XYZ file of C-alpha atoms in Angstrom:
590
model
C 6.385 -14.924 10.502
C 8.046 -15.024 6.996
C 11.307 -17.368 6.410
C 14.114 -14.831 6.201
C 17.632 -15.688 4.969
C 20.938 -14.158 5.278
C 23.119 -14.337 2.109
C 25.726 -13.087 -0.207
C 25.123 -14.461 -3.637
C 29.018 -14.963 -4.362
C 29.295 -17.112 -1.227
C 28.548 -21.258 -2.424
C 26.518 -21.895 0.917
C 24.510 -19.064 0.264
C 23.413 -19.875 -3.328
C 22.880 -23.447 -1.960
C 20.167 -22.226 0.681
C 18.357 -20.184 -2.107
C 18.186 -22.370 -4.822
C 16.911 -24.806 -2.406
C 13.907 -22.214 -1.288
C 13.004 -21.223 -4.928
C 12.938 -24.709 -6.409
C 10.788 -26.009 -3.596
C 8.469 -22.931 -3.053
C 9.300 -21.720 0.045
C 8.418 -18.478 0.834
C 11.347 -16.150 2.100
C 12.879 -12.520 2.259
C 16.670 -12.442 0.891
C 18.795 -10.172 2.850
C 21.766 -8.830 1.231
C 25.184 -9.538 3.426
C 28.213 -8.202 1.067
C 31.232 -9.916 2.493
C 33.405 -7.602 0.549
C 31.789 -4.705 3.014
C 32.867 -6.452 5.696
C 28.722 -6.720 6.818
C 28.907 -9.945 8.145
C 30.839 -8.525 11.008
C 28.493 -5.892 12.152
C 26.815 -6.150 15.244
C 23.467 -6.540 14.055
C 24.253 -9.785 11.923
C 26.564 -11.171 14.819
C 23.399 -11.086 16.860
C 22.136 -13.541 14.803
C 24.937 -15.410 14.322
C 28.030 -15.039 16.313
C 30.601 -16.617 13.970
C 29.794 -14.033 11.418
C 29.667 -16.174 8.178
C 26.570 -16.642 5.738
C 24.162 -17.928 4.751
C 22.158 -17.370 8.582
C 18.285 -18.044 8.530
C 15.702 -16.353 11.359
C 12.333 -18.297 11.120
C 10.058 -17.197 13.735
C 12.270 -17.548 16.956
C 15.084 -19.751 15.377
C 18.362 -18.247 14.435
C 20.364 -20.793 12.368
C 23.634 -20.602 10.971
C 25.618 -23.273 8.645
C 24.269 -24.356 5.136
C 24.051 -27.785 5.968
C 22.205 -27.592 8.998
C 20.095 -24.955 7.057
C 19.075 -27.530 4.275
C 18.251 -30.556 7.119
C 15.872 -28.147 8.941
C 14.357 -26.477 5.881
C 13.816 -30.005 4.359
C 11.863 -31.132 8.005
C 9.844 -28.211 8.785
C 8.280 -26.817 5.414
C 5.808 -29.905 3.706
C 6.386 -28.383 0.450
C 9.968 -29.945 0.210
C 9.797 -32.722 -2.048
C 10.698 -36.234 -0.132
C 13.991 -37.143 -2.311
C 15.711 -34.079 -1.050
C 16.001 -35.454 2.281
C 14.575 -38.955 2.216
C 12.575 -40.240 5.530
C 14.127 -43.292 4.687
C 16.760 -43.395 7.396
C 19.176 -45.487 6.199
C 18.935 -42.510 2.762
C 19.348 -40.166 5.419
C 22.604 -41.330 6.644
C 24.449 -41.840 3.541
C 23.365 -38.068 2.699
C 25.148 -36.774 5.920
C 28.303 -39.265 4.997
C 28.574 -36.842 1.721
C 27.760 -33.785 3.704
C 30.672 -34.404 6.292
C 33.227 -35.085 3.876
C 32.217 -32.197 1.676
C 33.121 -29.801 5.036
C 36.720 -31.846 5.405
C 37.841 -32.389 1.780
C 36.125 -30.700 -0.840
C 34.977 -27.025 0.969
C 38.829 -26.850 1.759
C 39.731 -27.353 -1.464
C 37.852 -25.499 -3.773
C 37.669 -22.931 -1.953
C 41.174 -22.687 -0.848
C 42.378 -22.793 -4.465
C 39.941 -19.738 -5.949
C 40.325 -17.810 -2.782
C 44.186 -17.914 -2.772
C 44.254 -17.608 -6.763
C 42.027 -15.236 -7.649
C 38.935 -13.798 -5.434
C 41.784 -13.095 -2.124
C 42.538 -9.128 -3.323
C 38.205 -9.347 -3.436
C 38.326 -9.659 0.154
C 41.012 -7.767 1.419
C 43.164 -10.808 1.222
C 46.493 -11.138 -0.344
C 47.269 -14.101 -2.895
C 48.831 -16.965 -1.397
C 50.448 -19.386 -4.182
C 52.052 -22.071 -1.326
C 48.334 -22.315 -0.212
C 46.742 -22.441 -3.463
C 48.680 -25.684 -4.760
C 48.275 -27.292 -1.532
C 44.405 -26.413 -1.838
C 44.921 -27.633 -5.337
C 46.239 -30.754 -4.105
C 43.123 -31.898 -1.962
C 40.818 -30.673 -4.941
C 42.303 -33.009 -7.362
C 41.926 -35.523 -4.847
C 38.868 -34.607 -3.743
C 37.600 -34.965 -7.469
C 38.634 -38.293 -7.810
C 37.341 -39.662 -5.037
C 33.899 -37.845 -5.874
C 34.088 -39.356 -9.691
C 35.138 -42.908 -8.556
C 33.142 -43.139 -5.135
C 30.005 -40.834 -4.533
C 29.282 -41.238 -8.365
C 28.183 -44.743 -8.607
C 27.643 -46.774 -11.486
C 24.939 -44.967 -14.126
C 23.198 -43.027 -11.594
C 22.448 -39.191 -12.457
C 23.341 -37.649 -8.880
C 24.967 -38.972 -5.897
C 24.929 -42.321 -3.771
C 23.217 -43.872 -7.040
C 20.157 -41.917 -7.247
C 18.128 -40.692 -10.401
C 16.409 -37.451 -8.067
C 18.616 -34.674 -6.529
C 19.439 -34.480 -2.968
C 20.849 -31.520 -0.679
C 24.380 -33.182 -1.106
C 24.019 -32.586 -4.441
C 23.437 -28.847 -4.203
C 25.504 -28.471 -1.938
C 28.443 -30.157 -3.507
C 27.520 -28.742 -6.884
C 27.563 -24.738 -5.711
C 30.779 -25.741 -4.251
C 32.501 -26.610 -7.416
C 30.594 -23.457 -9.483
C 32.587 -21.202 -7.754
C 35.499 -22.608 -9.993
C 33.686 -20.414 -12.628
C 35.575 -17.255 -11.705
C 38.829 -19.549 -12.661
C 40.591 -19.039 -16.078
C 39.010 -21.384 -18.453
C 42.291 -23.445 -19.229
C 42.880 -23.655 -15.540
C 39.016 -24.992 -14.851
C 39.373 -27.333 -17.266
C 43.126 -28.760 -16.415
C 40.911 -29.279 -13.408
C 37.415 -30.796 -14.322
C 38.368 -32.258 -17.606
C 39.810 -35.697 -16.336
C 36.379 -36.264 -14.843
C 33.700 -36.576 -17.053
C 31.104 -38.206 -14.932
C 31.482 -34.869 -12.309
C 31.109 -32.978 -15.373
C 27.665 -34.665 -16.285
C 26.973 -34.743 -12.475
C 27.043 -30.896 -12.646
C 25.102 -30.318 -15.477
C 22.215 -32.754 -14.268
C 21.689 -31.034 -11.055
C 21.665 -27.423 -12.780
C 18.919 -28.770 -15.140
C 17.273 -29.951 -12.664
C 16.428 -26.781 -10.658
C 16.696 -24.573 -13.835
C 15.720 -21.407 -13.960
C 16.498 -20.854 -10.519
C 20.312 -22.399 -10.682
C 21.180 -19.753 -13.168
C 19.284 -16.699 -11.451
C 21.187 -17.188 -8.477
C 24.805 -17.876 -10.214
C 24.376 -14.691 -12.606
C 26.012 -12.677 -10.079
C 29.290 -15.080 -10.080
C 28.808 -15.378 -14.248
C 29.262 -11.513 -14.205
C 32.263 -11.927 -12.216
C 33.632 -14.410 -14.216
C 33.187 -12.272 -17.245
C 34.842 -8.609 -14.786
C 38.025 -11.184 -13.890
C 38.492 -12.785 -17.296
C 38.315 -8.892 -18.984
C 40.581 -7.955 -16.161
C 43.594 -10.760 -16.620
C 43.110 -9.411 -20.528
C 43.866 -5.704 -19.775
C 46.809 -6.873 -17.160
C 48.404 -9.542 -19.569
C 48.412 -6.676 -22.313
C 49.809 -3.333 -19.946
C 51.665 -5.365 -17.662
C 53.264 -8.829 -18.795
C 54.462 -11.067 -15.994
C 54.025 -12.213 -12.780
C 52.467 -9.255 -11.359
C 49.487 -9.541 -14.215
C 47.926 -12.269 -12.094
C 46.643 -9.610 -9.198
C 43.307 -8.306 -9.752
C 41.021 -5.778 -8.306
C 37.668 -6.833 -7.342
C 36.501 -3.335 -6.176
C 33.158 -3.957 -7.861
C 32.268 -7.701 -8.086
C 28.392 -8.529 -7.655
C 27.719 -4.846 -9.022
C 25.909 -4.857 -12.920
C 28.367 -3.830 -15.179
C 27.359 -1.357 -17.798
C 30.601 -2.662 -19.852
C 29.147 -3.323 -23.572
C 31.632 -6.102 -24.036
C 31.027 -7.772 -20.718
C 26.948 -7.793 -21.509
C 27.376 -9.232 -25.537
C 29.799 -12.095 -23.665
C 27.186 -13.271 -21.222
C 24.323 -12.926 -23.665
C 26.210 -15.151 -25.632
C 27.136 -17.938 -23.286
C 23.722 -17.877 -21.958
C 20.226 -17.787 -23.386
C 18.441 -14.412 -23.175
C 15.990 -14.291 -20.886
C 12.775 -12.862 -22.659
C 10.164 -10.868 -20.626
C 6.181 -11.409 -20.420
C 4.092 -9.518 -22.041
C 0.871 -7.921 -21.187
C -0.667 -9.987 -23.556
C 0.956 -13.429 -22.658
C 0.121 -12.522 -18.829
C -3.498 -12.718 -19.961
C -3.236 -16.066 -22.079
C -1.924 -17.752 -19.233
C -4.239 -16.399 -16.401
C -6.812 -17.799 -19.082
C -4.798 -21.155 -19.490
C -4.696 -21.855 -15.609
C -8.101 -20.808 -14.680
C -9.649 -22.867 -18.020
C -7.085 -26.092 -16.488
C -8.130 -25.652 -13.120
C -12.191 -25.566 -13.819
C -11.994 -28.683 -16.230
C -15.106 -30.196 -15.814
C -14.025 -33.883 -17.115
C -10.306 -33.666 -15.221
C -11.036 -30.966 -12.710
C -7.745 -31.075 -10.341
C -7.027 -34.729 -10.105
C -3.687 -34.730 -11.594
C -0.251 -34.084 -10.861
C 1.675 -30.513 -10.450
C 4.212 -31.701 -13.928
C 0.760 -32.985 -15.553
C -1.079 -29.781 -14.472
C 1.864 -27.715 -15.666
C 2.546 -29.415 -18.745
C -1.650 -28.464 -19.949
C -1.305 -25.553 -19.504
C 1.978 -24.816 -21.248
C 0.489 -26.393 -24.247
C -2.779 -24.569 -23.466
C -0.327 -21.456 -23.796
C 1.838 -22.291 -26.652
C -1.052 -22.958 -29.070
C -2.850 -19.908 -28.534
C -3.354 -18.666 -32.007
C -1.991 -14.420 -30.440
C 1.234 -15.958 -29.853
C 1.865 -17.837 -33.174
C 4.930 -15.589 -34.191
C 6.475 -16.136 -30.743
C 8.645 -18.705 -29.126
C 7.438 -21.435 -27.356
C 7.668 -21.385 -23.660
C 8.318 -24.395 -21.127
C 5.964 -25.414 -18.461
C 8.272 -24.518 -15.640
C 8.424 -20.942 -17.027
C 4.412 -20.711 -16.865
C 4.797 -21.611 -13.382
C 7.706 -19.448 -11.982
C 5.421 -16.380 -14.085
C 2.097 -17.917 -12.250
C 3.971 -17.869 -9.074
C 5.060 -14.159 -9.789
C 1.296 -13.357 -10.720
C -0.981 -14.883 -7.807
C 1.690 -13.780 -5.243
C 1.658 -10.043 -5.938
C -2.044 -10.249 -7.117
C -3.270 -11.887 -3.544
C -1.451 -9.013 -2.121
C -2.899 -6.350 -3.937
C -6.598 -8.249 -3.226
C -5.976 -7.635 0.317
C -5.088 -3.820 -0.345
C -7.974 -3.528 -2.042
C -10.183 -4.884 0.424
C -8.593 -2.618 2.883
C -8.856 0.533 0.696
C -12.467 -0.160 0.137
C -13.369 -0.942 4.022
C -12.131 2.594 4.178
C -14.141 4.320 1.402
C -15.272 7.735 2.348
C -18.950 8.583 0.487
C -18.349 9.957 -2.864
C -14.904 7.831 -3.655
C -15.269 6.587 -7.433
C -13.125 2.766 -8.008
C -10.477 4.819 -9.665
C -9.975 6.318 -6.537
C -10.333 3.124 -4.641
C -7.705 1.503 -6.601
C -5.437 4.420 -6.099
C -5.299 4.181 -2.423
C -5.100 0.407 -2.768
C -1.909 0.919 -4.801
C -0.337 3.412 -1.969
C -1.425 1.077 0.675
C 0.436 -1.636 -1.472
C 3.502 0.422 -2.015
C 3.409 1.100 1.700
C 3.363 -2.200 3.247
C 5.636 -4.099 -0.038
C 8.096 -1.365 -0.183
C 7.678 -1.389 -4.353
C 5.272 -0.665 -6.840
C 2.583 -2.745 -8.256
C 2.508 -3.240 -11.770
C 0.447 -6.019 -12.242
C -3.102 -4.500 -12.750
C -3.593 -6.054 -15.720
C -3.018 -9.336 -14.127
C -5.590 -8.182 -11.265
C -8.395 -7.216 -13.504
C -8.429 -10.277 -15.789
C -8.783 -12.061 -11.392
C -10.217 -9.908 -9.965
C -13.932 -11.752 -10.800
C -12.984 -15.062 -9.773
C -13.728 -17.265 -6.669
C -10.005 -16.682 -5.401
C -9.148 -13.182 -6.148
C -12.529 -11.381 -5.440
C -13.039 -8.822 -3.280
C -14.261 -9.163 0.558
C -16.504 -6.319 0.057
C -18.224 -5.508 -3.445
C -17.733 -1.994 -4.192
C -21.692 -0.832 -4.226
C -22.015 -2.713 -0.757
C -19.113 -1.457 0.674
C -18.873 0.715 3.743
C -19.807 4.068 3.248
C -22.664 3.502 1.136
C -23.505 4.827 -2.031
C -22.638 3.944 -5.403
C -20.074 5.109 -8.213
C -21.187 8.494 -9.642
C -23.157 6.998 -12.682
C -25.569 8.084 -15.618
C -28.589 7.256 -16.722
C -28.990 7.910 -20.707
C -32.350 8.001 -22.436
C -31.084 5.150 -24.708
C -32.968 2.297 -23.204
C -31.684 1.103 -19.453
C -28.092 1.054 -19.470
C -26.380 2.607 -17.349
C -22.088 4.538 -17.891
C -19.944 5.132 -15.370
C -17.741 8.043 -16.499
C -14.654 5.744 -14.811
C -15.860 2.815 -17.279
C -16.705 4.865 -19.926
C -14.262 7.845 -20.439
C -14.847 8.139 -24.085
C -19.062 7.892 -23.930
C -20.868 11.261 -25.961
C -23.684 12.414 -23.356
C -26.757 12.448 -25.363
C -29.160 15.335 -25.347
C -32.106 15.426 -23.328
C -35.651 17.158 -23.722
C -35.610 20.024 -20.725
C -37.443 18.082 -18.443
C -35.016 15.396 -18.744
C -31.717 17.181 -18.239
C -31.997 17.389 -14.205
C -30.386 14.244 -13.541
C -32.322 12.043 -11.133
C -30.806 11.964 -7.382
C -30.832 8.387 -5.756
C -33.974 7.994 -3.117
C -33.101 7.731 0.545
C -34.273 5.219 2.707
C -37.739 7.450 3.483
C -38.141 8.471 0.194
C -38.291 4.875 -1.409
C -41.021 3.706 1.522
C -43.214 6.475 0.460
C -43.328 6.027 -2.729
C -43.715 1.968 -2.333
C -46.465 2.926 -0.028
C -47.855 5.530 -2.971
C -48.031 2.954 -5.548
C -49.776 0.613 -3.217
C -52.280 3.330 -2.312
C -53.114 3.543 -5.985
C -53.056 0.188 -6.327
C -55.607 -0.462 -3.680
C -57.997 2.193 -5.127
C -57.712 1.163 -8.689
C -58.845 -2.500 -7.025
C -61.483 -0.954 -5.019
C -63.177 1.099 -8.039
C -62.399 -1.913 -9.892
C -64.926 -3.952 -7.380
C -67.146 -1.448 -6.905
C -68.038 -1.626 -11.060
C -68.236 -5.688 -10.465
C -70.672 -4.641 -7.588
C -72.733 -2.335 -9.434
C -73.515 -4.720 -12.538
C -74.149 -7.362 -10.075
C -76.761 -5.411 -8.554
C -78.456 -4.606 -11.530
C -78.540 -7.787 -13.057
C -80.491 -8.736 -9.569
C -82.762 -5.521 -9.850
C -83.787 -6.817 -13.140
C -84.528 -10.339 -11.687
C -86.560 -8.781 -9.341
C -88.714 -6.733 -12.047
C -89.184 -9.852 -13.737
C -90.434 -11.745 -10.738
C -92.790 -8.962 -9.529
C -94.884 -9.176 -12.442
C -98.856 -10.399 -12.349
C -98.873 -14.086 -12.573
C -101.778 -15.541 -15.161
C -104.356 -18.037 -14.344
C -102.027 -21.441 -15.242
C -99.026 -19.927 -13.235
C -100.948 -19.609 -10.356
C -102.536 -22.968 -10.304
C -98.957 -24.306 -10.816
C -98.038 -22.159 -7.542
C -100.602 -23.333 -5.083
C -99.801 -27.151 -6.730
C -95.907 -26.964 -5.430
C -96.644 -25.332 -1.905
C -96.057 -28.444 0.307
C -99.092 -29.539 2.309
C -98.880 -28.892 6.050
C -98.117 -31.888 8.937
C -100.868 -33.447 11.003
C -101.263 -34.058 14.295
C -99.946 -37.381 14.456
C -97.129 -36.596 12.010
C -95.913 -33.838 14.822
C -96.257 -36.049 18.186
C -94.654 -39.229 16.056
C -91.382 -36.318 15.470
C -91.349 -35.184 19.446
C -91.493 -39.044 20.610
C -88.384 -39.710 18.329
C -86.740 -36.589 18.847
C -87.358 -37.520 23.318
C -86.225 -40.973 22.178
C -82.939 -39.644 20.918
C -82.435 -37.170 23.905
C -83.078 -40.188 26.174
C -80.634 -42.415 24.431
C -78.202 -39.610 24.617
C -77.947 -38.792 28.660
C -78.004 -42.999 29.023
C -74.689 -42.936 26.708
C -73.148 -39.922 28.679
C -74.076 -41.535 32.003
C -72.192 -45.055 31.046
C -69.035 -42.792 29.843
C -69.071 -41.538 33.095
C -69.545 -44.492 35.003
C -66.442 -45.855 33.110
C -64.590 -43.176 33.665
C -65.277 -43.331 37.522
C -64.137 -46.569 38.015
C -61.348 -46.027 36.002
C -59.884 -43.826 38.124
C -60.998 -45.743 41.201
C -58.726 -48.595 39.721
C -55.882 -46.182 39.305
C -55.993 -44.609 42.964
C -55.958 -48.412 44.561
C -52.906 -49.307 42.497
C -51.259 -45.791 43.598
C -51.940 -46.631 46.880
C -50.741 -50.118 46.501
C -47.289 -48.590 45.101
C -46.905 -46.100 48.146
C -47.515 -49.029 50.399
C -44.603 -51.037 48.150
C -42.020 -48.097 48.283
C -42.683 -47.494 52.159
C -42.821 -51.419 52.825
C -38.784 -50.739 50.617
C -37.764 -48.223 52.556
C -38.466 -49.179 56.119
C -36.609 -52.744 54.992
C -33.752 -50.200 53.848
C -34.115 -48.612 57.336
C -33.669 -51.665 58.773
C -30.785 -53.331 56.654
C -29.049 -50.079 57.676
C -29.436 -50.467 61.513
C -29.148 -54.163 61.423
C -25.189 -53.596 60.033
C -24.409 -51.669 62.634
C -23.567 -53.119 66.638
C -25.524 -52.473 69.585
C -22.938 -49.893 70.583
C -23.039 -48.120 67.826
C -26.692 -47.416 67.927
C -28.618 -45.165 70.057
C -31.986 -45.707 72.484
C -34.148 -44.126 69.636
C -32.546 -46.156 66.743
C -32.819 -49.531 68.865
C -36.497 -48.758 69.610
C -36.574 -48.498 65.494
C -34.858 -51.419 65.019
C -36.856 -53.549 67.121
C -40.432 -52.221 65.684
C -39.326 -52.772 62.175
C -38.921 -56.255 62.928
C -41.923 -56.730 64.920
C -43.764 -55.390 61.723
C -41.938 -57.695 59.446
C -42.621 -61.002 61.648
């Protein structure tokens, strides 16, 4: 059963959790919780967990709550997590929870205190509570120091000294994000005393870019809603009173045309995939993977980086920007999921083809039974034909063998053997036909194609048989002439010659020298059969004595047996019969 997980993007936990499944390929369904609907206190999410608070994960009969917990057990149970996010080193492992457990007790509190009294409270129902917020601002700036001049060591990219991310550092990182929605001057009277947290921060969003922005654009938006909001408030209503805002509408797309020029200017546009680029880089993985000097012994960031370069020097794309490696994967990802799916539609759709059904038709109930079971449309047929012939994407059953028989409605032209399928071929001109050639031919059943194999060997065989009949016929009369010529009148010389090479005829003692040899060899004959016989006699003579001799052996064994037997038992315990037994056995052996 698929991962699913329980979020509200504008929660920190929750962005945590999914950044972690994206950048490690874990296969999930998001389900939207809006804490500002008060969902997480429905009875349906309580059943999974109790407390009511997100992010909540249900993977197969588990029901888990709490991000932490979340990110150990995702980390142990799915091999695709990469080992430096939770280290099996153990001694790794415990410094990790160290950070963890102070992040719930000092930093959670504090960051979260201070936006949720400051700013997001009205969001969620809440009023805004200054007396909390400096107290929460309090343990932030404390908690801030001790993160810059303790879990920071040294040169060290991330936390405890490491150059590779950990969960910590997600964890710890969303945390701090959600000072985003804060007024610039008041984030940075915050974060600007600590430039290694700063770095810190930027380090772990580039390393699990793109997904670290695609899951904070919901809390960018918001930051742009609240800082448009404190502008209209500061201008209608000056003072104290300007610092309340509405939040009727965060994590809803604003159509605002303000709002979208600010966040395409603090953040790159995001530029979508053509048609055309889909198809370079379905050619640059499949031309990567089937490398016959490399093949696929190399690394995922090796592999990637080919094939990015592979992409970015196709000559169709010269006039457009280069694109990184780890954007031809996240498209590839995009491309083989949704195309894998649609193969198995497919199959299904064709198992199920009714007689008559042309592919277009095929495809279209492929595409309902996709929309069906996906719950959205699939627009990546241009992905699935350019796959659709290889290894991994082909279909189960080939669409002239598939059930239901028959084959797509196709015509034969009298331009040489080609065939056009009006679905292949929409824009063919039918060529004209002599009258006789205008009925189109109607594929041969399974009766109709045995006669007519048995027809053409019937002619066959009689073309063969007149064929050796002629052979016969010359033959015969080149031996009727042969005959002519010997039935002629012989002359005086050939006759001499005749009665010269008749061979002169045996005398008497010729003949009885031939029967004396010829009784000879008969004679020799029976005296050779009569020694094999003899032989063979007492052969088997000598094998009947040594049978006997090994039935007298085994019975000479087993009356000793018989005897061993009686001979460990007492007196009492052997009756009249077996004592009689006993004492002839050993009379026989004495």
């Amino acid at each position: 059963m698929k991962l699913k997980v329980y979020a509200d993007r504008m929660s920190q936990p929750s962005r945590a959790v999914l950044i972690f499944c994206k950048v490690n390929e874990i296969q999930f369904d998001e389900i939207l919780i809006y804490l500002a609907n008060r969902q997480q206190l429905s009875p349906e999410f309580k059943d999974i967990n109790p407390m009511g608070k997100v992010p909540a994960i249900v993977d197969g009969k588990l029901k888990l709550s709490e991000s932490h917990a979340i990110l150990i057990y995702l980390s142990s149970a799915y091999p695709s997590v990469v080992d430096h996010w939770y280290p099996s080193d153990l001694s790794k492992r415990a410094r990790i929870h160290s950070v963890l457990d102070w992040h719930h007790t000092n930093l959670r509190p504090g960051a979260a205190g201070y936006v949720l009294n400051s700013v997001l409270g009205p969001a969620l129902g809440l009023p805004l509570n200054p007396k909390a917020a400096a107290e929460a601002e309090q343990l932030l700036t404390k908690s801030l120091t001790t993160l810059d001049t303790f879990w920071l060591k040294g040169n060290a990219m991330f936390l405890l000294g490491s150059n590779q991310p950990s969960i910590a550092d997600l964890s710890l990182v969303c945390e701090l994000t959600q000072l985003q929605v804060l007024d610039d001057k008041d984030r940075l009277r915050l974060l600007s005393p600590h430039k290694n947290v700063e770095q810190w921060i930027e380090n772990t969003r580039k390393a699990t870019m793109p997904h670290f922005d695609e899951v904070h654009e919901i809390l960018f938006r918001a930051k742009d809603r609240c800082q448009k909001q404190r502008e209209m408030a500061t201008a209608s209503k000056p003072g104290p009173q300007s610092k309340i805002i509405q939040f009727s509408t965060i994590g809803e797309k604003s159509d605002d045309p303000n709002l979208v020029q600010n966040t395409t200017d603090r953040r790159k546009h995001r530029r979508k995939w053509s048609r055309a680029e889909d198809a370079i880089l379905i050619s640059a993985w499949l031309n990567t993977s089937k490398d016959p000097i490399v093949d696929n012994e190399h690394k995922a960031c090796a592999f990637w980086k080919r094939i990015g370069a592979y992409f970015n020097n196709s000559a169709s794309l010269a006039n457009l920007p280069k694109r990184e490696p780890s954007h031809c994967k996240q498209r590839w990802s995009k491309l083989n999921d949704k195309v894998c799916k649609f193969v198995g539609c497919y199959d299904q759709a064709l198992n199920q083809r009714s007689s008559g059904q042309s592919e277009d038709d095929v495809f279209q109930v492929a595409y309902q039974v996709y929309t069906n079971n996906y719950k959205s449309n699939f627009t990546l047929e241009h992905a699935w034909r350019e796959l659709r012939h290889s290894k991994k994407w082909c279909s189960l059953y080939p669409f002239e063998n598939s059930k239901g028989g028959g084959s797509s409605k196709r015509t034969k032209l009298n331009n040489g053997d080609r065939v056009y399928s009006s679905s292949s071929n929409p824009e063919s001109v039918p060529i004209a036909l002599d009258e006789e050639e205008q009925v189109m031919d109607l594929p041969l059943g399974v009766k109709s194609s045995k006669q007519k194999e048995k027809k053409v060997a019937t002619i066959i065989t009689i073309e063969e048989r007149e064929a050796d009949s002629g052979s016969r016929l010359e033959n015969l009369w080149v031996l009727d002439e042969e005959v002519q010529v010997m039935d002629r009148p012989l002359g005086v010389k050939s006759l001499e010659q005749k009665e010269n090479k008749v061979a002169p005829k045996p005398t008497i003692e010729e003949r009885e020298a031939a029967d004396s040899r010829s009784r000879l060899e008969n004679l020799w004959a029976l005296k050779e059969k009569e020694e094999r016989e003899a032989d063979s006699r007492s052969r088997l003579e000598n094998l009947w004595a040594l049978k006997e001799k090994d039935i007298e052996e085994q019975k000479k064994l087993t009356r000793m047996e018989v005897l061993k037997s009686l001979l460990g038992r007492t007196t009492d315990q052997l009756s009249e019969k077996e004592d009689i037994l006993k004492n002839k056995l050993i009379d026989e052996m004495l």
